[in-house]
mmCIF file of C-alpha atoms in Angstrom:
data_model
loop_
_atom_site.group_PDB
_atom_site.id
_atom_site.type_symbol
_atom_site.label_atom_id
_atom_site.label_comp_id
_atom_site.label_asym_id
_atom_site.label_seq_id
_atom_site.Cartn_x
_atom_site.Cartn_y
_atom_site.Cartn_z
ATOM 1 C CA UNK A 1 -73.625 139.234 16.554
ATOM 2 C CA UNK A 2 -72.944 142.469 14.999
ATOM 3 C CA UNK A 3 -70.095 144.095 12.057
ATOM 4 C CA UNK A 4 -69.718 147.811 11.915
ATOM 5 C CA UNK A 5 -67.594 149.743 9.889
ATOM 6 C CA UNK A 6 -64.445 151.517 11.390
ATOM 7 C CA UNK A 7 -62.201 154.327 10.470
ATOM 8 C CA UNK A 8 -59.609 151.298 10.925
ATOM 9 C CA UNK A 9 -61.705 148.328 9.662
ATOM 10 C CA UNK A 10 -64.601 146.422 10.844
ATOM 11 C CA UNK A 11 -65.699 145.725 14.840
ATOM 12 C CA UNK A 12 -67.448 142.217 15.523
ATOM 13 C CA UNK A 13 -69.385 142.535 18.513
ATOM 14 C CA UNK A 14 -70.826 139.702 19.968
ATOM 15 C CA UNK A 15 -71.451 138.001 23.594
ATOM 16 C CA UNK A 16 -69.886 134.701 25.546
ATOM 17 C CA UNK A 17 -69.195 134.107 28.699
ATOM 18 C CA UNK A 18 -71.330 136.554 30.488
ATOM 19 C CA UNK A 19 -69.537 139.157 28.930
ATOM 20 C CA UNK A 20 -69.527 141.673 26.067
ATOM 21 C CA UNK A 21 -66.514 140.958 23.389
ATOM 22 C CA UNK A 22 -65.389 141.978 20.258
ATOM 23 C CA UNK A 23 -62.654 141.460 17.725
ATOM 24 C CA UNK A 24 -61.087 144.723 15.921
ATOM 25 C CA UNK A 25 -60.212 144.300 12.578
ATOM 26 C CA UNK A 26 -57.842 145.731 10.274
ATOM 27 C CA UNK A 27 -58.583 145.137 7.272
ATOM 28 C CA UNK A 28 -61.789 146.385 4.772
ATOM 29 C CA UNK A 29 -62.404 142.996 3.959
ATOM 30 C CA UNK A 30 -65.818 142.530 4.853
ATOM 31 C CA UNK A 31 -65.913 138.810 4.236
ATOM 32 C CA UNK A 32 -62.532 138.527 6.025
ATOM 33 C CA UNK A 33 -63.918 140.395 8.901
ATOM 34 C CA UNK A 34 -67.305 138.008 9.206
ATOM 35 C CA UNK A 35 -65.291 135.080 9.062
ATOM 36 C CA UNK A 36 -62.852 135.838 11.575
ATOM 37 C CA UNK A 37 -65.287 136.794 14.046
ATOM 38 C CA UNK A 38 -68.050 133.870 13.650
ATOM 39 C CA UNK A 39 -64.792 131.807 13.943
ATOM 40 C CA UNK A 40 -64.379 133.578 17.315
ATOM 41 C CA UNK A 41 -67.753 133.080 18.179
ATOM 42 C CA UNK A 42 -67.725 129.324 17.676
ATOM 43 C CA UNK A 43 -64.588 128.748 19.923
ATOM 44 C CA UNK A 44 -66.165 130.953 22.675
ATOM 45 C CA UNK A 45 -69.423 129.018 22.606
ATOM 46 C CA UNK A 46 -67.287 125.401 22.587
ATOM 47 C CA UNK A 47 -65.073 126.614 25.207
ATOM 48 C CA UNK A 48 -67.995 128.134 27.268
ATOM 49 C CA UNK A 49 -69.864 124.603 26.739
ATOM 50 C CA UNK A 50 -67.055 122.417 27.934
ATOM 51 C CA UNK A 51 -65.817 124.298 30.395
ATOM 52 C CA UNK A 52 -68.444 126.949 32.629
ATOM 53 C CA UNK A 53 -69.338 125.518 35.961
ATOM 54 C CA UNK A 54 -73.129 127.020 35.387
ATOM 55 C CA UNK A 55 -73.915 124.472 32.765
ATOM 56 C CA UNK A 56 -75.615 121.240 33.606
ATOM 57 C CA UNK A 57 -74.287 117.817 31.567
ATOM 58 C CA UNK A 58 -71.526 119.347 30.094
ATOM 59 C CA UNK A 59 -67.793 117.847 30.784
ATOM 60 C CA UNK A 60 -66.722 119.771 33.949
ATOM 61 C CA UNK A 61 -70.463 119.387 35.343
ATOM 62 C CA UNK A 62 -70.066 115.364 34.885
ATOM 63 C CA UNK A 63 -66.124 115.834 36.472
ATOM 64 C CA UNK A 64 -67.973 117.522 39.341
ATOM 65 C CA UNK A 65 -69.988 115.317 39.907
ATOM 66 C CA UNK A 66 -67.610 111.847 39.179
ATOM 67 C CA UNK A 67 -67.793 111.167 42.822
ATOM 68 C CA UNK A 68 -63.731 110.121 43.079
ATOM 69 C CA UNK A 69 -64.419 108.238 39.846
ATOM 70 C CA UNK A 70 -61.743 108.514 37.294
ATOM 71 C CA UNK A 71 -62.249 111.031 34.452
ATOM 72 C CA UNK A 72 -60.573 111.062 31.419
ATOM 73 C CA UNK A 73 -58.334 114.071 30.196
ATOM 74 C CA UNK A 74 -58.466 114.985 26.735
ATOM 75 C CA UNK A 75 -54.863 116.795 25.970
ATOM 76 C CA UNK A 76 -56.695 120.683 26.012
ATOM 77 C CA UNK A 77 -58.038 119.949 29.836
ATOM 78 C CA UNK A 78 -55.176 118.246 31.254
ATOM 79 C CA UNK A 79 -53.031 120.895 29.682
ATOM 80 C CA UNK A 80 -55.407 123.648 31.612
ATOM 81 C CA UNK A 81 -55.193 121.337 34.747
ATOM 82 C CA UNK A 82 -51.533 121.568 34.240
ATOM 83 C CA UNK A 83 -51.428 124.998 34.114
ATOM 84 C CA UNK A 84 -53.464 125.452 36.974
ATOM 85 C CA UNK A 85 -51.659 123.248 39.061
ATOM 86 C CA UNK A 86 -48.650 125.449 38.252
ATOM 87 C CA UNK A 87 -49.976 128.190 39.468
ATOM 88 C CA UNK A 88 -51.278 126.862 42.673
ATOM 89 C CA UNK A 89 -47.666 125.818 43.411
ATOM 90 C CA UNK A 90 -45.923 129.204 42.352
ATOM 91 C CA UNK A 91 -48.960 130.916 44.508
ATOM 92 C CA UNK A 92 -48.230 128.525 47.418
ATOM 93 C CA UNK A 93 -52.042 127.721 47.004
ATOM 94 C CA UNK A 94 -53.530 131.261 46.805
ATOM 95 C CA UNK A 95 -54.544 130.558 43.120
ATOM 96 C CA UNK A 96 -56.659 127.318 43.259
ATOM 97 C CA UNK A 97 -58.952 126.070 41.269
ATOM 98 C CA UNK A 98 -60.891 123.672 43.370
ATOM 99 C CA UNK A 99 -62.249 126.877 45.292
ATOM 100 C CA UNK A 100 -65.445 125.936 43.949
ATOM 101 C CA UNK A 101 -67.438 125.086 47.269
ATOM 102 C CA UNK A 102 -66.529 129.007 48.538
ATOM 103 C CA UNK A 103 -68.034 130.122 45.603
ATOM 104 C CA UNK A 104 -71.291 128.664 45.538
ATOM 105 C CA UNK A 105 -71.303 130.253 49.014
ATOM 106 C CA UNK A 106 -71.177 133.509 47.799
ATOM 107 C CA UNK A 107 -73.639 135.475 46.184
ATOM 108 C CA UNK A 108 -71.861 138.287 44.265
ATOM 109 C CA UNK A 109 -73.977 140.502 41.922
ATOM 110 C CA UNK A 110 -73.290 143.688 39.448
ATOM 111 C CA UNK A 111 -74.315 146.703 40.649
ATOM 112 C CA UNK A 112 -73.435 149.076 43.895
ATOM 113 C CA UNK A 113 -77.325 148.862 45.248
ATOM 114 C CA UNK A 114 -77.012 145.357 45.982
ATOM 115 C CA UNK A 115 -77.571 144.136 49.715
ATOM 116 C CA UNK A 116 -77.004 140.348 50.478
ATOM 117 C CA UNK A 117 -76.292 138.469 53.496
ATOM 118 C CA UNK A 118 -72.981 136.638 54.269
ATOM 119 C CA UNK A 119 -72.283 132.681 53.988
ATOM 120 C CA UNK A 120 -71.997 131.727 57.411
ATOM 121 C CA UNK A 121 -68.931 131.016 59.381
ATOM 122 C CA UNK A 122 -69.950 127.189 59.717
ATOM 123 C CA UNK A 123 -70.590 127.286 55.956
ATOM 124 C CA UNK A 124 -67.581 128.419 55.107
ATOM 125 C CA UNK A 125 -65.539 126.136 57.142
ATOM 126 C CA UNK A 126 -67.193 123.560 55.555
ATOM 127 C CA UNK A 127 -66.989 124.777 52.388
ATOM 128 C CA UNK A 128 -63.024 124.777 53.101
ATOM 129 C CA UNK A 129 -62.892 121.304 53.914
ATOM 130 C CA UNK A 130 -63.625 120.694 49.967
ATOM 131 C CA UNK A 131 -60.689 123.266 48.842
ATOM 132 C CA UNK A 132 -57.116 122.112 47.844
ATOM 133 C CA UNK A 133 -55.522 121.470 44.728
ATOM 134 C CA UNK A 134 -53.445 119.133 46.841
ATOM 135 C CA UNK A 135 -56.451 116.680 47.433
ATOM 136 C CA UNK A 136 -56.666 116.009 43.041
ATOM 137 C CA UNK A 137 -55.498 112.344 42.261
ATOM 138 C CA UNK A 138 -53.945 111.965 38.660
ATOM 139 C CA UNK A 139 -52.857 109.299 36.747
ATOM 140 C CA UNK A 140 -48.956 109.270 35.841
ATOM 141 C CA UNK A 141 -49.231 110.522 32.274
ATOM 142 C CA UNK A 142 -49.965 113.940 33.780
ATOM 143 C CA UNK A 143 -46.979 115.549 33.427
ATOM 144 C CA UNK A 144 -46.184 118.325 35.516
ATOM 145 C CA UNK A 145 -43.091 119.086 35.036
ATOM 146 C CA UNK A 146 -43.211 121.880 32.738
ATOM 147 C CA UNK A 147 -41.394 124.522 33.489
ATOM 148 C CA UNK A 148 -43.127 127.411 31.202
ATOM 149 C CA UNK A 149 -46.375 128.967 33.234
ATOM 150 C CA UNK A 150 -48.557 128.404 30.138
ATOM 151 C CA UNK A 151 -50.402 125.313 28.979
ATOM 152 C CA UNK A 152 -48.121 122.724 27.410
ATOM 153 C CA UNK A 153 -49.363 120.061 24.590
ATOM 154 C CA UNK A 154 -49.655 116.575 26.564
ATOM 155 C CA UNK A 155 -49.204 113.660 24.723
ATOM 156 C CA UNK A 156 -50.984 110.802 26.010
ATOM 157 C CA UNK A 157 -54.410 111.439 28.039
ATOM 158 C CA UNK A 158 -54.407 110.973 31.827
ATOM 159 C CA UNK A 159 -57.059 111.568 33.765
ATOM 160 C CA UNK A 160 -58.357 112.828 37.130
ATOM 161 C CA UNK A 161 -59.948 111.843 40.261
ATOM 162 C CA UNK A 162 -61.756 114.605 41.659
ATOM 163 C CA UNK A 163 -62.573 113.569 45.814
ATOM 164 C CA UNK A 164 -66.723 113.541 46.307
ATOM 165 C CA UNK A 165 -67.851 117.125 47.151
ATOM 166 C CA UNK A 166 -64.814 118.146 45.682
ATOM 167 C CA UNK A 167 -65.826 121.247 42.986
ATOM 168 C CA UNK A 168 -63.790 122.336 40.290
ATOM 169 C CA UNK A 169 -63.880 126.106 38.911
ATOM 170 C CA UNK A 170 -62.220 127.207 35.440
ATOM 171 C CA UNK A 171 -63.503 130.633 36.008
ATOM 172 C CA UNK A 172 -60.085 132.254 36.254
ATOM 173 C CA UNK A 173 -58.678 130.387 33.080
ATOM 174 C CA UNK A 174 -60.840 129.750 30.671
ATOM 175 C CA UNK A 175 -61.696 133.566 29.731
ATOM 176 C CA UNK A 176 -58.197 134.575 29.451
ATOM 177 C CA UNK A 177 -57.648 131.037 27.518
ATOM 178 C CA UNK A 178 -60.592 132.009 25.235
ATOM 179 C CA UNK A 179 -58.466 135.615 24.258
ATOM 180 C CA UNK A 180 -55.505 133.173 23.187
ATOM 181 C CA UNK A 181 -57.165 130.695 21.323
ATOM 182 C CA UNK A 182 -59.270 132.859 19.064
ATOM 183 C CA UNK A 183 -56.062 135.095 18.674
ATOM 184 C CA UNK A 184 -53.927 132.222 17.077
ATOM 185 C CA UNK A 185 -57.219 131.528 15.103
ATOM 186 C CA UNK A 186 -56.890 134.684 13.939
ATOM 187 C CA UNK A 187 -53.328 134.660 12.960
ATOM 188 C CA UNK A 188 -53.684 131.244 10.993
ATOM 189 C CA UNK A 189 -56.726 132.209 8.651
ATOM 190 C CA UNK A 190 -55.246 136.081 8.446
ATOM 191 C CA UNK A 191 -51.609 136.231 9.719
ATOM 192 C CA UNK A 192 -51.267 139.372 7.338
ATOM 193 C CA UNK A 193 -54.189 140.830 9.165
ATOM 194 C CA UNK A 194 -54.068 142.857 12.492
ATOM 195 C CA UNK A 195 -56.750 141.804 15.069
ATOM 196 C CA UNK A 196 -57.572 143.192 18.468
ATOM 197 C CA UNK A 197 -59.201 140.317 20.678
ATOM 198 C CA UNK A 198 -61.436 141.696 23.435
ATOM 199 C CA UNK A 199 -63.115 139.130 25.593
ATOM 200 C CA UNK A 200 -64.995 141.237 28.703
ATOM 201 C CA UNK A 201 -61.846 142.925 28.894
ATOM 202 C CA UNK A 202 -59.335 140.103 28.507
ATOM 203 C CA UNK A 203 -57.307 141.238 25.601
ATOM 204 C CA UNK A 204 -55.274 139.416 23.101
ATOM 205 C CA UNK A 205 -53.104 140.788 19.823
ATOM 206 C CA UNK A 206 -52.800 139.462 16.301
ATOM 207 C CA UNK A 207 -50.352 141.163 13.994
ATOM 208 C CA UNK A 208 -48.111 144.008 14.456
ATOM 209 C CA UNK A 209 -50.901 147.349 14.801
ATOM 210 C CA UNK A 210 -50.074 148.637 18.043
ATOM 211 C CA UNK A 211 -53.363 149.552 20.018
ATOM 212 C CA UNK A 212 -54.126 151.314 22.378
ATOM 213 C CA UNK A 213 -56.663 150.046 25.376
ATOM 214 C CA UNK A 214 -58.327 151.615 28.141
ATOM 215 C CA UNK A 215 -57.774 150.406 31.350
ATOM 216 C CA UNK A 216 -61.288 150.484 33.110
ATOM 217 C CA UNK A 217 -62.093 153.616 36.016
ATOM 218 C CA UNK A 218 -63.557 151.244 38.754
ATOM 219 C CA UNK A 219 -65.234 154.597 39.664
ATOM 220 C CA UNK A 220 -66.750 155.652 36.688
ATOM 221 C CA UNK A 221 -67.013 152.587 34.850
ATOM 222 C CA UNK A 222 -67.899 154.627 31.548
ATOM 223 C CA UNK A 223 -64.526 156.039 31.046
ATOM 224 C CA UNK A 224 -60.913 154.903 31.170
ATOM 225 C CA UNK A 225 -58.659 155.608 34.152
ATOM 226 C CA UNK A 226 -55.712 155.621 31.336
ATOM 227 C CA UNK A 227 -54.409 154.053 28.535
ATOM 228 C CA UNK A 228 -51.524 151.137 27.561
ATOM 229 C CA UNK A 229 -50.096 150.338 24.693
ATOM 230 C CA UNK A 230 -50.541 146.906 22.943
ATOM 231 C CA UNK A 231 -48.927 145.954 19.815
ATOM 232 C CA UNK A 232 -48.008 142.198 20.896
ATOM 233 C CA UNK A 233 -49.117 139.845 23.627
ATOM 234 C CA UNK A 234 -51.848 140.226 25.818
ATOM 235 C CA UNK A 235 -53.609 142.263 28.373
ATOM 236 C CA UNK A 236 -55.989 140.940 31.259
ATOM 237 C CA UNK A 237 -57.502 142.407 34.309
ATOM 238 C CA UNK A 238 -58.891 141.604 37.647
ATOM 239 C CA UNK A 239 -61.065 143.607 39.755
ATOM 240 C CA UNK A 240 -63.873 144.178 41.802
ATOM 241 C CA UNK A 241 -65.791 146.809 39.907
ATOM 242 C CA UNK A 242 -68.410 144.180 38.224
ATOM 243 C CA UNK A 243 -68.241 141.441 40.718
ATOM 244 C CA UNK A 244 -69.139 141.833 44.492
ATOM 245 C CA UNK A 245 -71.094 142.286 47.572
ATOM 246 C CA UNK A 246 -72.742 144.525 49.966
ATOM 247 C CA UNK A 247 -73.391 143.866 53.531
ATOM 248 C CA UNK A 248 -74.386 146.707 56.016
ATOM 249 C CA UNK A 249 -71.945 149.477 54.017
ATOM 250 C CA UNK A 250 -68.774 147.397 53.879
ATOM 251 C CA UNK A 251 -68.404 146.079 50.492
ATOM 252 C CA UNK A 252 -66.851 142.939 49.521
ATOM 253 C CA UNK A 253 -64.938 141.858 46.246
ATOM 254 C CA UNK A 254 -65.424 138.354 44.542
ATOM 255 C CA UNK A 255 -61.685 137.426 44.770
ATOM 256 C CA UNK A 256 -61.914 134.752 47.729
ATOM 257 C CA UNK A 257 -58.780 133.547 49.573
ATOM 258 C CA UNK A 258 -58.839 129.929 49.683
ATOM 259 C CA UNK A 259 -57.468 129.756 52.948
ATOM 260 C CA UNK A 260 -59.880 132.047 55.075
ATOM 261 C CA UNK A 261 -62.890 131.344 53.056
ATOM 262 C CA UNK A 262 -63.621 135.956 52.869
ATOM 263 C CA UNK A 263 -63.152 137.803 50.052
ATOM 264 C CA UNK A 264 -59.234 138.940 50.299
ATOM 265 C CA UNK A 265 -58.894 141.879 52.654
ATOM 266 C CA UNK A 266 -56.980 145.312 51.636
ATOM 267 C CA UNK A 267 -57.146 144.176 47.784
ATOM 268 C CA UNK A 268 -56.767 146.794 45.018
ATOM 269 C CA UNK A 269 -60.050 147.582 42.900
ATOM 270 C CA UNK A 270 -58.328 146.636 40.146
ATOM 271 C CA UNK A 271 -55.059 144.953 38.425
ATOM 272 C CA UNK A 272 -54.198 144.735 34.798
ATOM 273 C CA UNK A 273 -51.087 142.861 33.852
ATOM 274 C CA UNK A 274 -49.456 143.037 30.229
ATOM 275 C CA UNK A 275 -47.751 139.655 29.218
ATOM 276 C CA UNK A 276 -46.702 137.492 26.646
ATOM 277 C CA UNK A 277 -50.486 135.762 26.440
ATOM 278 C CA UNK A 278 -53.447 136.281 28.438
ATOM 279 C CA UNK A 279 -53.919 133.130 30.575
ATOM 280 C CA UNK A 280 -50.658 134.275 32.170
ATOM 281 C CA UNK A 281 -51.559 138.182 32.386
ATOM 282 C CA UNK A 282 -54.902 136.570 34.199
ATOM 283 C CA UNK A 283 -53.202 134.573 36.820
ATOM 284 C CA UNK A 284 -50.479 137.369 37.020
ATOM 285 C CA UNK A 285 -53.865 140.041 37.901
ATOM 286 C CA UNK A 286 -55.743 137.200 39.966
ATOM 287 C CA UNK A 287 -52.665 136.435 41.724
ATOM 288 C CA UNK A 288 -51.581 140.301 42.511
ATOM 289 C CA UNK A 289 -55.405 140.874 43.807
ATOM 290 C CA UNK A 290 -54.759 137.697 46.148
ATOM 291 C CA UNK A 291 -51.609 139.424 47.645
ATOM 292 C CA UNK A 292 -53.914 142.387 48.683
ATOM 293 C CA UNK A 293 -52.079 145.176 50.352
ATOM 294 C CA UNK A 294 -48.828 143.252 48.849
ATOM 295 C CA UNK A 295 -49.945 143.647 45.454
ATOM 296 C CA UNK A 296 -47.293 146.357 43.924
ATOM 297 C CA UNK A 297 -44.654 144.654 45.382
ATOM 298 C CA UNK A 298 -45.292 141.432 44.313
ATOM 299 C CA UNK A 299 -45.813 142.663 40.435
ATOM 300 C CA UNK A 300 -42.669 144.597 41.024
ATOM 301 C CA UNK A 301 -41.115 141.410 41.480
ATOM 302 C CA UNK A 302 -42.272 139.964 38.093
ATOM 303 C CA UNK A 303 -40.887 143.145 35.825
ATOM 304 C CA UNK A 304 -43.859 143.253 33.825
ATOM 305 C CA UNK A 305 -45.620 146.140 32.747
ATOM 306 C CA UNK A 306 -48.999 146.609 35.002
ATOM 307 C CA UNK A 307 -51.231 149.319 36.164
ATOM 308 C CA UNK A 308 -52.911 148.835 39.678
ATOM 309 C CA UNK A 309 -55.927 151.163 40.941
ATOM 310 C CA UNK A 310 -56.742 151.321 44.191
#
């Protein structure tokens, strides 16, 4: 972890979840400005712990690996699982979260000179045998009838039964969720304070300071295409500029469509969606790159402001 001085503030720089982040503070309370970003540091690492498929032991490696056993939901995961659920209804199953069997087929790494070899087809049909939201058992305290597309407080605890071989994967949530999370922290211990939440590029707002944020070149990823404005809400992004594959000159994005099993075909390079918090700007951006060559029309549809690259 870092603290710099600013012509607005202080920056906290520090790293979680295979990514660089940051919180931008203004204020020139020093102490204020350490406290607010080991606080953000903290919640990264606990969300990180609990929920990153990479991690051996921790709660979604032992749901994993439950073998149709019933798990027990504390209210924040069943409220994710809610959430998730949502979307893989409103995405008529292009956003699902039990694509975790495709993934492990795929090797994506950072960098334009990589080279890898495909999964094979007979992989990948297999893999797709394991992937469908539809195949989750829960008890009847999961209630998913919410309405909002944003995690909703639950109650009582229900819990899951994940099918054997079945694979779960927060990796489209729990980043964006992260960017929320240490947001409202933000606003309780320093509601008079503005803060600028930066999570890998997931963005989140505290206060009224508008900001402004670069929206990634996927060409020249040391510059910004252009800017947008953010003085409340959130701002996430999707992309393939960081994340993918490739094989004899074709390259190949790590946004997989569930239902073929191949990295989605005709996608933009990248998406970045402005809403009212980031867990829903994410699945907006995830869901847009998922549409592929249907991608402005379908964020037309939603009347939210967006900038798509191509």
């Amino acid at each position: 972890m870092s603290l710099s001085r600013t012509d607005f503030g202080f920056r906290g720089r520090f790293r979680a979840m295979a990514s660089p982040c940051e919180l931008l503070i203004a204020s020139c309370d020093e102490r204020l400005a350490l406290s607010l970003t080991q606080a953000a540091i903290k919640e990264c690492q606990r969300l990180e712990q609990k929920y990153s498929r990479f991690l051996t032991g921790n709660w979604l490696w032992q749901l994993n690996h439950s073998a149709g056993a019933p798990v027990m939901l504390d209210s924040e995961a069943a409220a994710l699982l809610q959430f998730a659920k949502r979307c893989w209804q409103l995405s008529e199953g292009l956003f699902d979260i039990t694509a975790g069997p495709l993934l492990a087929l795929w090797c994506f790494e950072k960098g334009k000179d990589s080279e890898t070899s495909l999964p094979s087809s007979t992989d990948i049909k297999k893999a797709l045998s394991r992937v469908g939201f539809q195949h989750l058992k829960f008890s009847s305290h999961f209630d998913d009838r919410a309405e909002d597309t944003s995690p909703q407080e639950i109650t009582e605890p229900p819990w899951i039964m994940l099918p054997e071989a079945m694979q779960l994967d927060f990796g489209g949530l729990v980043k964006e969720y992260a960017a929320d999370r240490v947001a409202e922290l933000c606003m309780i211990r320093a509601a008079a304070t503005e803060v600028l939440v930066n999570l890998g590029g997931d963005i989140a707002v505290s206060g009224k300071k508008c900001w402004q944020v670069g929206i990634e070149d996927p060409a020249n990823l040391d510059r910004a295409a252009e800017l947008m404005s953010l003085d409340v809400g959130a701002l996430a992004t999707s992309g393939d500029s960081r994340r993918f594959i490739e094989h004899q000159g074709r390259r190949f994005g790590h946004i997989l469509d569930p239902r073929s099993g191949y990295p989605v075909q005709d996608a933009p390079h990248s998406v970045t969606v402005k809403a009212a918090s980031c867990i829903t700007a994410g699945m907006l951006a995830t869901l847009a790159m998922l549409k592929g060559a249907e991608a402005e029309d379908f964020l037309k549809v939603q009347q939210l402001e967006h900038r798509i690259i191509r």
